[in-house]
CSV table of C-alpha atoms and ligand atoms in Angstrom, one decimal:
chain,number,residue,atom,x,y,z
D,1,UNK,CA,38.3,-89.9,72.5
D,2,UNK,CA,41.8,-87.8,72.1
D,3,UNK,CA,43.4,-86.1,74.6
D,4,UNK,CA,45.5,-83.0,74.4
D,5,UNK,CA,48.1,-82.0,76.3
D,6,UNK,CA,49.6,-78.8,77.6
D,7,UNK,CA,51.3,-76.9,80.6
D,8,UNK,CA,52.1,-73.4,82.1
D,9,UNK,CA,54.3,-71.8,84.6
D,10,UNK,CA,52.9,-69.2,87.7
D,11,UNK,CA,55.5,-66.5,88.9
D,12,UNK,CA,54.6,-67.7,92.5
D,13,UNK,CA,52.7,-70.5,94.5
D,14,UNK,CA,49.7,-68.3,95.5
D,15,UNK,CA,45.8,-69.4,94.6
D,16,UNK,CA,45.4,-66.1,92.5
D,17,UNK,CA,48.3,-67.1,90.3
D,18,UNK,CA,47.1,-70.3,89.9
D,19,UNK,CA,43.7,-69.2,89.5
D,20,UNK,CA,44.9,-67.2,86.5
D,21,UNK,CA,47.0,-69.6,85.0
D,22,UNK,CA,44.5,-72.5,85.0
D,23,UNK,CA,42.2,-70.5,83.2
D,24,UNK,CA,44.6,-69.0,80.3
D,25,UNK,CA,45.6,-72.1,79.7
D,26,UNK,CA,42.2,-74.0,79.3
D,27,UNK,CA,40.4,-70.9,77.5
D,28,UNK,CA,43.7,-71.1,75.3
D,29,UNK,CA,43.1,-75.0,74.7
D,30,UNK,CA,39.2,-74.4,74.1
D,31,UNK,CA,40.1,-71.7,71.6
D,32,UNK,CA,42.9,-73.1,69.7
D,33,UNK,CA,41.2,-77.1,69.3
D,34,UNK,CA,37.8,-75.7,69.1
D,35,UNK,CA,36.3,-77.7,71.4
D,36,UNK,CA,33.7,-77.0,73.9
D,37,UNK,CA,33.2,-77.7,77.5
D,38,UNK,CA,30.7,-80.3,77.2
D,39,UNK,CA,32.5,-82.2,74.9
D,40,UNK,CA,35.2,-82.2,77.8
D,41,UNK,CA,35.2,-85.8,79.7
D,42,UNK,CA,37.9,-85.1,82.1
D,43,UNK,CA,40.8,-82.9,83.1
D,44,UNK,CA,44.0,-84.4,84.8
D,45,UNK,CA,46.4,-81.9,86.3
D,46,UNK,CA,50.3,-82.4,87.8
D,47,UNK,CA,52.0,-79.8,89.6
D,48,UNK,CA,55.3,-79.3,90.7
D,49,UNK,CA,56.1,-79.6,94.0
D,50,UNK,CA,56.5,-76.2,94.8
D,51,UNK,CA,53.1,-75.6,94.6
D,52,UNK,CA,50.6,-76.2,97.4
D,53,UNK,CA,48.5,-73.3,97.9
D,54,UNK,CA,45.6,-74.2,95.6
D,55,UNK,CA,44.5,-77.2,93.5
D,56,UNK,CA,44.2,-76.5,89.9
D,57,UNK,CA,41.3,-78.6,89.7
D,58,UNK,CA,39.4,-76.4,92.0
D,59,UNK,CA,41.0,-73.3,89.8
D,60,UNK,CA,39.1,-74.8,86.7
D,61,UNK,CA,35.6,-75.7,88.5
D,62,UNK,CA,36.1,-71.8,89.2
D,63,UNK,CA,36.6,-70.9,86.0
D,64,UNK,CA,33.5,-72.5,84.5
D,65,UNK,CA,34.6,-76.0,83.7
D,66,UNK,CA,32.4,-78.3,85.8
D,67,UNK,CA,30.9,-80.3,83.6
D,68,UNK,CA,34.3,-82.8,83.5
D,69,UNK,CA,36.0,-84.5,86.4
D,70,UNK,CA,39.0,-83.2,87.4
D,71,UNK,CA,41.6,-84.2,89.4
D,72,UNK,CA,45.2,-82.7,90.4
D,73,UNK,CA,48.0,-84.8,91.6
D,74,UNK,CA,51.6,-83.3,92.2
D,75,UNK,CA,54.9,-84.3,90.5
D,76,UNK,CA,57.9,-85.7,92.4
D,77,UNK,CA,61.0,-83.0,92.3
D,78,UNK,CA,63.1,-83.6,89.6
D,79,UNK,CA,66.7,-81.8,88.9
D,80,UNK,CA,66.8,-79.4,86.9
D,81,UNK,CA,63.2,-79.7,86.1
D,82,UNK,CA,60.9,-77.0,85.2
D,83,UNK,CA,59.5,-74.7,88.7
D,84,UNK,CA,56.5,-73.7,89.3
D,85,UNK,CA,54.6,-75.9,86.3
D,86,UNK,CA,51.4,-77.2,85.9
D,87,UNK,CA,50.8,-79.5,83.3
D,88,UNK,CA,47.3,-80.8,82.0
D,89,UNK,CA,45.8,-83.9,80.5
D,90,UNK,CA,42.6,-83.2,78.7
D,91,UNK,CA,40.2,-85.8,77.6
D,92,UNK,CA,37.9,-84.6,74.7
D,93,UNK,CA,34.8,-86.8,73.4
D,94,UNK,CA,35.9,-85.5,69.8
D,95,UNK,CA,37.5,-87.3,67.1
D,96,UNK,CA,40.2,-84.4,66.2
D,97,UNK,CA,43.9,-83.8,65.7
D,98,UNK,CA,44.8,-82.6,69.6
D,99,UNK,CA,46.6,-79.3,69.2
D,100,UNK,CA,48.8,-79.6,72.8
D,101,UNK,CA,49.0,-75.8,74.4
D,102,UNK,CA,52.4,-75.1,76.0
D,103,UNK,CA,52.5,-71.2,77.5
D,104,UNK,CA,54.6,-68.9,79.6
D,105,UNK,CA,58.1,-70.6,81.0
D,106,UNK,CA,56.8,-74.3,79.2
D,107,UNK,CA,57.4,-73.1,76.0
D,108,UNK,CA,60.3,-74.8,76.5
D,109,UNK,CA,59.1,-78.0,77.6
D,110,UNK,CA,57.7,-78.6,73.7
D,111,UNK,CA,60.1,-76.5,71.8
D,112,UNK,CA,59.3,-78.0,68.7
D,113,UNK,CA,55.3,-76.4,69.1
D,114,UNK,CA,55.9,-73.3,70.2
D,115,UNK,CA,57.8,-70.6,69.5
D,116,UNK,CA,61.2,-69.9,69.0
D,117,UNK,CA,63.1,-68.8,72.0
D,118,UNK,CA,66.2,-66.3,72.4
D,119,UNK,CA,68.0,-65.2,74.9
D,120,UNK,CA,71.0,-62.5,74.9
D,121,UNK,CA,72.9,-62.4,78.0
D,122,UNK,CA,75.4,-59.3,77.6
D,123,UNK,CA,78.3,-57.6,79.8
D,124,UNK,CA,81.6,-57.3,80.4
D,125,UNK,CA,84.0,-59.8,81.4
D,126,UNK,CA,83.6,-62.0,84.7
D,127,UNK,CA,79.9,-60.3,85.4
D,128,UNK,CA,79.0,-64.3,85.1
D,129,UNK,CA,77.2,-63.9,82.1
D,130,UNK,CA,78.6,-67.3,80.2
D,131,UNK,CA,78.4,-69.5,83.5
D,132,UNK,CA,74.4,-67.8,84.0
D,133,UNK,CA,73.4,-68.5,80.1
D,134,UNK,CA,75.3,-72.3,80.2
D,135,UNK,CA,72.9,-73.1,83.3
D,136,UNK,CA,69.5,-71.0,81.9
D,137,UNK,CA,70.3,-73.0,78.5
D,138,UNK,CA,70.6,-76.2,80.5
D,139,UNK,CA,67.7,-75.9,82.1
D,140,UNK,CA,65.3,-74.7,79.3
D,141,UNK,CA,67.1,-76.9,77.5
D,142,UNK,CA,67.6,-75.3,74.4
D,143,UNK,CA,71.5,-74.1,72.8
D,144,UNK,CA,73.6,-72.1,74.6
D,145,UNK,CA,76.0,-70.2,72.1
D,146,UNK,CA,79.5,-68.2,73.1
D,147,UNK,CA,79.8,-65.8,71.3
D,148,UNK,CA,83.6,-65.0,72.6
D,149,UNK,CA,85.0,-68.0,71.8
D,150,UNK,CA,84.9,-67.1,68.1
D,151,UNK,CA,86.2,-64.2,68.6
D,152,UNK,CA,89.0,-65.8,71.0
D,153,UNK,CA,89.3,-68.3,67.6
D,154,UNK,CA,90.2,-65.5,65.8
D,155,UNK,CA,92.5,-64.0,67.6
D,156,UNK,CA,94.7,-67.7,67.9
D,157,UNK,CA,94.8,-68.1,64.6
D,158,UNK,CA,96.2,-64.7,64.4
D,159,UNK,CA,98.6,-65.3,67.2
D,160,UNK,CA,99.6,-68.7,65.7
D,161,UNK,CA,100.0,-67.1,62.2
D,162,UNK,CA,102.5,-64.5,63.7
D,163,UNK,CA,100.0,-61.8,62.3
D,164,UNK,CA,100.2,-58.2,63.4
D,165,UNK,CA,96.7,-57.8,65.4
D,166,UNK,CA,97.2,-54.0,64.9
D,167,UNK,CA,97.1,-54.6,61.6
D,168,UNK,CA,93.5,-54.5,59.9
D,169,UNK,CA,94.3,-55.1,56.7
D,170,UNK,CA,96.2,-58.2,57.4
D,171,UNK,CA,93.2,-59.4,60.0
D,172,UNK,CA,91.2,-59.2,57.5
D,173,UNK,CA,92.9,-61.2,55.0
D,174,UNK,CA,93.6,-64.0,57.3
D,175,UNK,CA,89.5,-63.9,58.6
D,176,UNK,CA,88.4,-63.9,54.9
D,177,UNK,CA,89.5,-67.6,54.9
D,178,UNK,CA,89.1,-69.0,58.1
D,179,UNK,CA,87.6,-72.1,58.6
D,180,UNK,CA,85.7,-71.7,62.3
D,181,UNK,CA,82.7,-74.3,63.1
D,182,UNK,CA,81.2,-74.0,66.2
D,183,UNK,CA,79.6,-77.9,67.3
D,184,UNK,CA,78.6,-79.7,70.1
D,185,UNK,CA,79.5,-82.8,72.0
D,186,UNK,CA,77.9,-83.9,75.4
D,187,UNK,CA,76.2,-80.9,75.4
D,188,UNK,CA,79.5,-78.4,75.6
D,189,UNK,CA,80.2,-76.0,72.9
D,190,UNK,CA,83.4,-76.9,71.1
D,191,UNK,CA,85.2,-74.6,68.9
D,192,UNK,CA,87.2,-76.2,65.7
D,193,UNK,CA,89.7,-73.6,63.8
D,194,UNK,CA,91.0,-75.5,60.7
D,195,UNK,CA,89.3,-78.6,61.6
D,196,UNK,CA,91.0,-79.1,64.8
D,197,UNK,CA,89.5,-78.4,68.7
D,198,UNK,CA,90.9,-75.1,69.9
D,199,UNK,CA,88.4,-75.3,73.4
D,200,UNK,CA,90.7,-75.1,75.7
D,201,UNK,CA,93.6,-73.3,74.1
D,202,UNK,CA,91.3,-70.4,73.3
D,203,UNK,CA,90.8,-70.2,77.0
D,204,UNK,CA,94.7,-68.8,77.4
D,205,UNK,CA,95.2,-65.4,79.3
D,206,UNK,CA,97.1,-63.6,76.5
D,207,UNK,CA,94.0,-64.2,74.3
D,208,UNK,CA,91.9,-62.7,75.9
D,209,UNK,CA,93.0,-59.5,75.1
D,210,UNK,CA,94.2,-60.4,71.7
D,211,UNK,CA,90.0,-61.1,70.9
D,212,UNK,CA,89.4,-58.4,72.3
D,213,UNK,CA,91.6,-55.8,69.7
D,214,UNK,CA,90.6,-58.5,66.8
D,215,UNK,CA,87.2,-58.1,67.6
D,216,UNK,CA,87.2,-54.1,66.6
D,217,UNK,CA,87.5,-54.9,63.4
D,218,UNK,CA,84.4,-54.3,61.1
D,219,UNK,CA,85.0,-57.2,59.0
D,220,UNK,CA,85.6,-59.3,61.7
D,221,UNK,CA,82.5,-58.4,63.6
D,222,UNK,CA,80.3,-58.8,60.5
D,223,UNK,CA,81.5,-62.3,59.8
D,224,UNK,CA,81.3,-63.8,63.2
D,225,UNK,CA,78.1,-61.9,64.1
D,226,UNK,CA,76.2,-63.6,60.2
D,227,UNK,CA,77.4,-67.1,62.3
D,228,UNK,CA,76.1,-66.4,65.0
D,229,UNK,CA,72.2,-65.0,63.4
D,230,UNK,CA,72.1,-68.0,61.4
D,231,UNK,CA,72.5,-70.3,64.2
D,232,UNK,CA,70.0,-68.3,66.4
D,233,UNK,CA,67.8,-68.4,63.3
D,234,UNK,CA,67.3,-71.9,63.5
D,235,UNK,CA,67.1,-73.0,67.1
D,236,UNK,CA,65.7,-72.0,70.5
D,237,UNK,CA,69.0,-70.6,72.0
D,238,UNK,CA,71.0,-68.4,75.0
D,239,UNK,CA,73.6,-66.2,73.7
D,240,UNK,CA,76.5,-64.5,75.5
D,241,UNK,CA,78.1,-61.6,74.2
D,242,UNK,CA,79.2,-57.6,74.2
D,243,UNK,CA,76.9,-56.9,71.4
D,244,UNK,CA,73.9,-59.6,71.3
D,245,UNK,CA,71.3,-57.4,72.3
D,246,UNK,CA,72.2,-54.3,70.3
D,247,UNK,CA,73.2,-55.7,67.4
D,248,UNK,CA,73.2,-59.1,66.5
D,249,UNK,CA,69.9,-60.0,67.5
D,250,UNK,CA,68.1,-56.6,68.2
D,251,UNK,CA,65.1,-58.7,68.7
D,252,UNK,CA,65.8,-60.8,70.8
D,253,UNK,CA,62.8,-62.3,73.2
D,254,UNK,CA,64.6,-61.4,76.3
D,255,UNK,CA,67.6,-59.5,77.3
D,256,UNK,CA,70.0,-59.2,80.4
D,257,UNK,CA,73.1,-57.1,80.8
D,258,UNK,CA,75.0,-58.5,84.0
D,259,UNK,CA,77.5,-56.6,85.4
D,260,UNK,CA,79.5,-56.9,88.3
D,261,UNK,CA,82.5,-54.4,90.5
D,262,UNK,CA,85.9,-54.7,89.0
D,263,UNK,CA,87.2,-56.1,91.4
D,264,UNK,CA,85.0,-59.5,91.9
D,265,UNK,CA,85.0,-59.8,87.9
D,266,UNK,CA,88.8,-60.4,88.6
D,267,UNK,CA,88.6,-62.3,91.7
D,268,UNK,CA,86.3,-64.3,89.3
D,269,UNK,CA,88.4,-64.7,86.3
D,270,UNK,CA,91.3,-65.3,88.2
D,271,UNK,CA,89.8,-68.4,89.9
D,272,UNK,CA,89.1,-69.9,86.7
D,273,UNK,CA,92.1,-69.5,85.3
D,274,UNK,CA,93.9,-71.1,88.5
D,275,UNK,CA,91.5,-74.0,88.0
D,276,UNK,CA,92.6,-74.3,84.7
D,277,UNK,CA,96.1,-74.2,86.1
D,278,UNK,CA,97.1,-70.9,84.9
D,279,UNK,CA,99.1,-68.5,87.7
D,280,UNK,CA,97.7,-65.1,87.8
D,281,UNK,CA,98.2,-61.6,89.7
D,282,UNK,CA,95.0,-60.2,91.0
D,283,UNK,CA,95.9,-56.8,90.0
D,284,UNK,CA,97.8,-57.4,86.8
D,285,UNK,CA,94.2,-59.3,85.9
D,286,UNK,CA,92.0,-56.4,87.3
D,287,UNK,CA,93.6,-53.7,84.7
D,288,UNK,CA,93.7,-56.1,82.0
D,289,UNK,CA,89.9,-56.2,82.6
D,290,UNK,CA,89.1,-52.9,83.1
D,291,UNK,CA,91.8,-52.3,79.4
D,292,UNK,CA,89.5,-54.8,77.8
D,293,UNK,CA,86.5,-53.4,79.0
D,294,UNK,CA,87.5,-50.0,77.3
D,295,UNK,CA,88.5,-51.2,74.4
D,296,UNK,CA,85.7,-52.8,74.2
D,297,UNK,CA,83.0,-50.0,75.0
D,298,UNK,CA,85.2,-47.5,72.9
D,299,UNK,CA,85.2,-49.1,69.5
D,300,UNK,CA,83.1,-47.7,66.5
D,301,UNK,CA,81.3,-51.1,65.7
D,302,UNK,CA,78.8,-53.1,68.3
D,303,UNK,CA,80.3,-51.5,71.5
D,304,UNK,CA,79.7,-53.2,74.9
D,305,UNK,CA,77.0,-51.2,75.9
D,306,UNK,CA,73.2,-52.5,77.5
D,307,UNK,CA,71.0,-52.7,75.0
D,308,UNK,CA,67.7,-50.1,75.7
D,309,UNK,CA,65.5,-52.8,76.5
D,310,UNK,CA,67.6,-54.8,78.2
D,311,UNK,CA,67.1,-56.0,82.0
D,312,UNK,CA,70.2,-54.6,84.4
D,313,UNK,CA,71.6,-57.2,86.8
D,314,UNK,CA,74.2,-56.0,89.1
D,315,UNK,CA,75.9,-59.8,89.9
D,316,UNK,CA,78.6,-58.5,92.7
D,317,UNK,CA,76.5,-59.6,95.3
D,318,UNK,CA,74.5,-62.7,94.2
D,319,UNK,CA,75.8,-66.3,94.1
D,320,UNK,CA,75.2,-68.0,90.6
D,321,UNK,CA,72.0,-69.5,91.6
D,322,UNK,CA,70.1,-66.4,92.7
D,323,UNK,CA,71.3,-64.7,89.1
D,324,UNK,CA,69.8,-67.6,87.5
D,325,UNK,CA,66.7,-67.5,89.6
D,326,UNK,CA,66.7,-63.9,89.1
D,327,UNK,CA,66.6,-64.1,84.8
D,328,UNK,CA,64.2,-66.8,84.8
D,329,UNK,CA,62.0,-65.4,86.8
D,330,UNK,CA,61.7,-62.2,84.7
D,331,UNK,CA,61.9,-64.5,81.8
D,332,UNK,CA,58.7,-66.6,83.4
D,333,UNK,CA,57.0,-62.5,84.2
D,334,UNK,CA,57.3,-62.2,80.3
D,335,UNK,CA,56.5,-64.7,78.4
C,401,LIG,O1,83.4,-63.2,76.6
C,401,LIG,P1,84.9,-63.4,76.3
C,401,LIG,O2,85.8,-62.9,77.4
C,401,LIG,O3,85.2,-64.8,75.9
C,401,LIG,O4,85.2,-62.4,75.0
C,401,LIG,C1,86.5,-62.2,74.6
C,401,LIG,C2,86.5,-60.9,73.7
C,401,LIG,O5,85.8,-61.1,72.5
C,401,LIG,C3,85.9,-59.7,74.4
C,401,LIG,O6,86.8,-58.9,75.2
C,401,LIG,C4,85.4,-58.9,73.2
C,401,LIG,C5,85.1,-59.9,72.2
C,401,LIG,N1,83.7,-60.2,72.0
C,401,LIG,C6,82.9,-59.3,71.3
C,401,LIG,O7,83.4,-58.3,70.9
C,401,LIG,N2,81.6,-59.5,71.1
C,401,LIG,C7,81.0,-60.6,71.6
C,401,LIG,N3,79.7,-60.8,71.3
C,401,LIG,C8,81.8,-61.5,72.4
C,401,LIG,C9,83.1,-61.3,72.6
């Protein structure tokens, strides 16, 4: 006797859904283990607890598979678990190597069987894109990668060397040889320039706008952007940036562009900077977003710009949750 395991996600908690999920994913179990439905001795479901309106276990007598017995059972709630899951527990009379089936949104559950997921979560500054792709990465979790902190990187070396940023030539010279690692610890990215943690200095007002100039630079661009594909290349991962869906990963599984009013991408910014304890003007900070912003749709190289395929998301009037909820549940439509 083996048992194989699996689970899928349902957009909504309605018996047609579930009807149509229950089936994929058994058909896809039958298929891919190559096992047939008298050779099935029983079929255990869970569910999460957001879903009531059907039984899965009735889904699958409809669906043809009567010859096992079947139960469902549901899961407690758990933080930050997956919504909308059912998972399954298949007993097979067979004496195989079980091939467990994760689809949809519980790809993620068993990253290391399926497939490689990425996300690019582009926009402008304070449209909430970094806070959105920390949670989604959280949740699904898989690695959440800023892009903008290497660039910030950049530009502090730069400040701290006394370079001209106006200068590409000398940019350049003093990029060639950087020594940037991007790493993790408790689950926060950290960001060492020569070896030492630059997290929270690269978080300063004035650099803002000094990655932002930096980050024109072709050079530049095409060193930080090789980082970033060969971390993306290995690992399931969310990435925040102008120019992720355009550019650095063109192919990216899913795409969002947030955007937000100018003036609520300030009122934003400027509350994390006063959390951080920096003192700010609300309309000094408003036009040096809206400066940034056109420097950084203007230059020649990976402009800020929405990618053609990427999903729109006007953040002005949502709260961080229903973003989130709002990605993942296109995220969920697609896969
Ligand atoms: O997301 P952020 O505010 O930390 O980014 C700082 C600057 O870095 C931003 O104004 C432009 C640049 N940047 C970029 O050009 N491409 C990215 N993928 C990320 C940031």
């Amino acid at each position: 006797m083996i048992v194989i395991r699996g689970a899928t996600t349902i957009n909504e908690d309605s018996p047609e859904e579930i009807r149509g999920a229950v089936k994929e994913l058994l058909e896809h179990i039958e298929r891919v283990n190559t096992v047939s439905r008298d050779e099935m001795v029983s079929i255990v479901f869970s569910s999460t607890s957001d879903i009531h309106s059907y039984y899965p276990a009735k889904a699958a007598r409809e669906a043809g598979f009567e010859g096992a017995s079947l139960f469902s059972s549901q899961e407690p709630e758990i933080d930050g678990g997956l919504k909308l899951c059912i998972r399954i527990m298949l007993f097979v009379e067979k004496n195989l190597t079980p091939k467990h089936v994760y689809l949809r949104g519980a790809k993620v559950l068993r990253k290391d069987i399926s497939d490689k997921i990425n996300v690019a979560i582009d926009g402008p500054a304070g449209s909430g894109k970094s806070t959105i792709a920390k949670l989604l990465a959280r949740d699904y979790k898989i690695l959440y990668l800023d892009t903008g902190a290497m660039y910030r990187a950049c530009a502090l070396k730069a400040i701290k060397t006394g370079s001209d940023l106006k200068n590409e030539f000398e940019i350049e010279e003093l990029i060639r040889n950087l020594s940037l690692e991007v790493k993790y610890k408790d689950g926060s990215q950290i960001t060492l320039l020569d070896g030492v943690d630059v997290s929270d200095q690269i978080r300063a007002p004035e650099i803002s706008m000094a990655a932002s100039t930096v980050s024109r630079y072709p050079f530049v661009r095409l060193k930080m952007a090789e980082k970033q594909r060969e971390i993306a290349s290995d690992m399931s991962c969310v990435l925040d940036g102008r120019d992720i869906g355009t550019f650095v990963l063109p192919f990216a599984d899913f795409k969002f562009f947030l955007t937000a009013s100018p003036d609520v991408r300030a009122e934003r910014r400027k509350k994390e900077l006063e959390a951080k304890g920096y003192q700010v003007d609300f309309e000094t900070l408003k036009a040096e977003i809206i400066a940034r912003d056109n420097q950084d749709m203007a230059r020649e190289i990976a402009p800020l710009k929405q990618a053609d395929d990427a999903i729109a998301i006007d953040t002005s009037d949502m709260t961080i949750e229903e973003a989130l909820q709002t990605i993942k549940k296109k995220i969920q439509e697609k896969i």
